[in-house]
C-alpha atoms as one frame of an Amber mdcrd trajectory, in Angstrom:
protein
 -18.058  -6.492  -7.909 -14.258  -6.145  -8.024 -12.011  -6.240  -5.019 -10.398
  -2.965  -3.910  -7.462  -2.089  -1.504  -7.320   0.663   0.958  -3.909   1.715
   2.523  -3.551   3.674   5.757  -1.252   6.655   5.742  -0.271   9.004   8.517
   2.301  10.023  11.200   3.655   7.456  13.681   1.423   6.853  16.737  -1.577
   8.409  15.143  -3.603   5.217  15.595  -3.441   3.596  12.155  -3.202   0.115
  13.453  -5.812   0.494  16.207  -8.201   1.951  13.672  -7.613  -1.092  11.210
  -8.291  -3.427  14.200 -11.579  -1.581  14.977 -12.791  -1.699  11.346 -11.830
  -5.337  10.689 -11.278  -7.079  14.076  -7.720  -7.902  13.009  -4.589  -6.860
  14.714  -2.174  -6.302  11.831   0.940  -6.052  13.904   1.969  -9.707  13.507
   5.639  -9.417  14.442   6.840  -9.764  17.973   8.755  -6.733  17.776   5.867
  -4.768  16.648   3.698  -5.794  19.628   6.692  -5.322  22.158   7.506  -1.861
  20.879   3.792  -0.812  20.014   5.083   0.351  16.462   4.204  -1.039  13.151
   7.437  -1.986  11.229   6.092  -4.069   8.305   3.042  -4.225   6.243  -0.118
  -5.536   7.720  -3.112  -6.908   6.012  -6.841  -7.281   7.063 -10.271  -7.538
   5.370 -13.083  -5.089   5.715 -15.378  -7.493   3.792 -15.154 -10.047   0.998
 -14.301  -7.204  -1.455 -12.134  -4.802   0.471  -8.710  -5.169   1.801  -7.000
  -2.929   4.280  -3.130  -2.588   4.144  -1.669  -0.898   7.307   1.682   0.738
   6.739   4.525   1.992   9.069   4.355   5.578  10.101   7.890   5.948  11.142
  10.325   7.661   8.706  12.931   4.896   9.183  10.354   2.379   7.640   9.485
   4.554   4.676  10.511   1.677   2.284   7.973  -0.612   3.666   5.415   2.164
   3.533   6.025   2.716  -0.224   5.877  -1.056  -0.928   2.387  -1.042   0.692
   1.296   2.118  -1.035   2.200   0.592  -4.547  -0.426  -2.020  -3.916  -3.416
   0.096  -3.099  -6.260   1.766  -4.922  -7.462   4.354  -2.222  -6.011   5.951
   0.780  -7.236   6.223   4.313  -5.405   9.262   5.844  -5.152   9.061   9.718
  -4.539  12.174  11.733  -4.555  12.339  15.607  -6.698  14.979  17.237  -4.073
  15.909  19.706  -1.329  16.412  17.047  -3.001  17.372  13.685  -0.955  17.201
  10.473   2.577  16.127  11.169   5.624  15.577   8.827   4.970  11.884   7.986
   1.224  12.886   7.279   2.466  15.156   4.483   5.192  12.754   3.381   2.767
   9.822   3.115   0.172  11.920   1.146   2.917  12.912  -1.191   3.908   9.401
  -1.705   0.384   8.320  -2.539  -0.154  11.131  -5.007   3.111  10.402  -6.732
   1.947   6.864  -7.053  -1.253   7.903  -8.633  -3.436   7.178  -5.457  -5.194
  10.583  -5.246  -8.567   9.633  -3.546  -9.710   8.398  -0.190 -10.917   9.123
   3.353  -9.672  10.968   6.390 -10.039   9.602   9.949  -9.316  11.973  12.846
  -8.477   9.598  15.757  -7.842  10.155  19.393 -10.903  12.510  19.727 -11.090
  11.458  23.377  -7.781  13.370  23.991  -9.035  16.680  22.538 -12.802  17.417
  22.209 -12.509  21.199  21.597 -14.874  21.839  18.615 -12.834  24.764  17.348
  -9.579  22.804  17.541 -11.140  19.901  15.629 -12.516  22.193  12.983  -9.088
  23.758  12.531  -7.463  20.263  12.095 -10.104  19.357   9.430  -9.389  22.721
   7.640  -5.710  22.030   7.796  -6.105  18.533   6.416  -8.321  19.686   3.723
  -5.941  22.257   2.582  -3.009  19.742   2.787  -4.962  17.415   0.543  -6.170
  20.035  -1.839  -2.564  21.323  -2.300  -1.435  17.905  -3.443  -4.496  17.115
  -5.700  -5.898  14.417  -3.389  -9.702  14.138  -3.560 -11.347  13.778  -0.173
 -14.376  11.465  -0.184 -15.332  12.156   3.450 -14.003  12.900   6.948 -14.720
  11.048  10.099 -14.008  11.689  13.758 -13.267   8.395  15.541 -12.254   7.072
  18.918 -10.388   3.814  18.735 -10.972   3.208  22.495 -14.774   3.679  22.664
 -15.415   2.782  19.046 -17.262   6.076  18.395 -17.320   6.957  14.644 -16.098
   3.494  13.532 -19.364   2.137  12.177 -20.007   5.443  10.234 -16.632   5.276
   8.598 -17.067   1.493   7.763 -20.400   2.018   6.344 -19.265   4.939   4.207
 -16.392   2.911   2.759 -18.556  -0.157   2.042 -21.300   1.998   0.433 -18.749
   3.893  -1.788 -17.533   0.600  -3.391 -20.892  -1.055  -3.875 -21.265  -1.915
  -7.643 -17.788  -0.454  -8.528 -15.605  -2.516 -10.963 -11.998  -2.219 -11.926
 -10.921  -2.800 -15.458  -7.612  -4.217 -16.641  -5.561  -2.122 -18.944  -4.153
  -5.266 -20.616  -5.027  -8.933 -21.085  -1.523  -9.982 -19.710  -1.189 -10.823
 -16.134   1.219  -8.846 -13.726   1.493  -8.775  -9.886   4.135  -7.137  -7.685
   5.108  -9.392  -4.782   4.728  -7.715  -1.348   5.134 -10.846   0.833   6.559
 -14.340   0.350   6.725 -17.375   2.676   6.848 -21.061   2.671   4.108 -23.283
   4.089   4.513 -26.967   4.996   2.802 -29.223   2.280   2.402 -26.264  -0.067
   5.726 -24.774  -0.828   6.286 -21.193  -1.794   3.538 -18.597  -1.562   3.561
 -14.981  -2.788   1.016 -12.316  -2.073   0.198  -9.039  -3.851  -2.423  -7.021
  -5.700  -3.126  -8.033  -9.196  -2.283  -5.180 -11.367  -3.501  -6.394 -14.735
  -5.045  -9.421 -16.302  -6.415 -12.758 -14.914  -4.483 -15.932 -13.741  -5.826
 -19.314 -13.230  -4.647 -22.436 -11.393  -2.346 -24.353 -13.667  -1.259 -21.359
 -15.755   2.379 -20.864 -16.418   3.968 -17.550 -15.180   7.338 -15.966 -15.116
   9.205 -14.693 -12.234  11.228 -11.427 -12.690  13.953 -10.374 -12.450  15.124
 -14.005 -11.708  13.727 -15.011 -15.087  12.478 -18.415 -14.452   9.126 -20.036
 -15.276   6.738 -21.981 -13.004   3.152 -22.953 -12.593   0.374 -21.837 -10.332
  -0.488 -24.579  -7.953  -3.230 -22.693  -6.171  -4.900 -19.357  -5.421  -6.449
 -17.817  -2.376  -8.173 -14.560  -1.985  -9.776 -13.128   1.124  -9.162 -16.424
   3.056 -10.912 -18.619   0.316  -9.627 -21.036  -2.323 -10.180 -19.634  -5.842
  -9.594 -21.032  -9.395  -8.783 -17.576 -10.962  -7.518 -14.191  -9.658  -8.643
 -11.071 -11.384  -7.341  -7.504 -11.754  -7.329  -5.530  -8.510  -7.801  -8.881
  -6.448  -5.603  -9.365  -3.333  -4.133 -12.748  -4.008  -2.005 -15.485  -2.414
  -0.479 -17.540  -5.051   1.036 -20.893  -4.470   4.015 -21.454  -6.930   5.558
 -24.757  -7.918   9.208 -25.650  -7.539  10.455 -22.233  -6.553  14.079 -22.208
  -5.143  15.103 -20.093  -2.097  16.573 -16.570  -2.912  14.810 -16.557  -6.326
  11.900 -14.709  -5.215  11.501 -11.919  -2.741   9.501  -8.642  -1.926   9.876
  -6.636  -5.106   9.782  -9.635  -7.453   7.229  -9.516 -10.325   5.136 -12.469
 -11.478   3.609 -12.105 -14.851   2.571 -13.781 -18.153   5.708 -15.261 -19.661
   7.630 -13.198 -22.119   5.867  -9.814 -21.666   8.753  -8.123 -19.855  12.514
  -8.175 -19.583  14.693  -7.023 -16.871  16.918  -3.767 -17.715  19.498  -1.748
 -16.152  18.506   1.522 -17.948  15.166   3.407 -17.983  13.892   6.793 -19.369
  12.324   8.575 -16.457  10.477  11.876 -16.128  11.111  13.012 -12.554   8.613
  15.191 -10.814   9.752  17.147  -7.668   7.286  17.775  -5.033   6.592  21.378
  -3.957   7.855  21.048  -0.328  11.455  19.957  -1.340  14.315  22.344  -1.452
  17.024  20.006  -3.085  17.968  19.369  -6.624  18.868  16.146  -8.548  22.316
  16.436 -10.036  23.894  14.541 -12.952  25.537  11.336 -11.701  23.804  11.406
  -8.496  22.828   8.108  -6.792  19.266   7.730  -5.882  16.879   5.176  -4.442
  14.143   4.092  -7.038  10.969   2.559  -5.946   9.511   0.143  -8.559   6.370
  -1.556  -7.495   7.313  -3.146  -4.220  11.041  -3.047  -4.858  13.684  -0.392
  -3.922  16.860  -0.314  -6.165  19.889   1.990  -6.206  20.612   3.802  -9.420
  22.491   6.739 -10.849  20.986   9.715 -12.858  22.447  10.360 -16.263  21.177
  13.504 -17.773  20.642  13.737 -21.627
């Protein structure tokens, strides 16, 4: 069975982090600022089982770059909507981001059901969510009403997710290895470790890889996945990869590690831009834009042809 990655999506304070903690037992708010403010700022990671990873993303619009970095690494979405609020601006924005990135299938969890138990209201929320997802081409697998305080509905949602993935496999589109880096850190006795979701191919301990856009080569010292040491990482795996002899500032969130020689950095791309239906602005020639590539954000300028 292949590994799969789910990512939360939804408005701030709708209970995404609490839901992940109830599903996995892990509090993904690891930063002191996050716990003090009660607000997710950066990406958080937890394991539902040996094959399913959950990525918790920020819901606040100020941290949308971190949200997109997490969304670029997932296969399915877990849309979270609070029963007392319903569909909110960041709910729609997150769903738009998911579908633009090709993530167009997943689950809906209606949280905070203890705050509003009116059946007609909950049915209206479910209808609103369904119409919102349908309008954006997002396929709803199932909807679950949950209570993060009492735990009601959690086991049903968890069971449904696990059963859905039972026996499913991901296939690589190419034999060449590629992974976008979403986290990096140093560990005493090991050196530099990068994490991400393997997009294509396989990689093994001892293999040579290239780090882009820095364009230097190094070797794989070790691989961990779901808390266990591995000899090989496969397509769709969440992997923590220990790299040899990596200098500071040569690798960061947004770097790509890949089979040497398969890609080169460039300052020009040909892009087909799709505008979402809810926007009312236009892109003009010579306009500066932020471009999201994998887990990286870069500034660029549009040149019409």
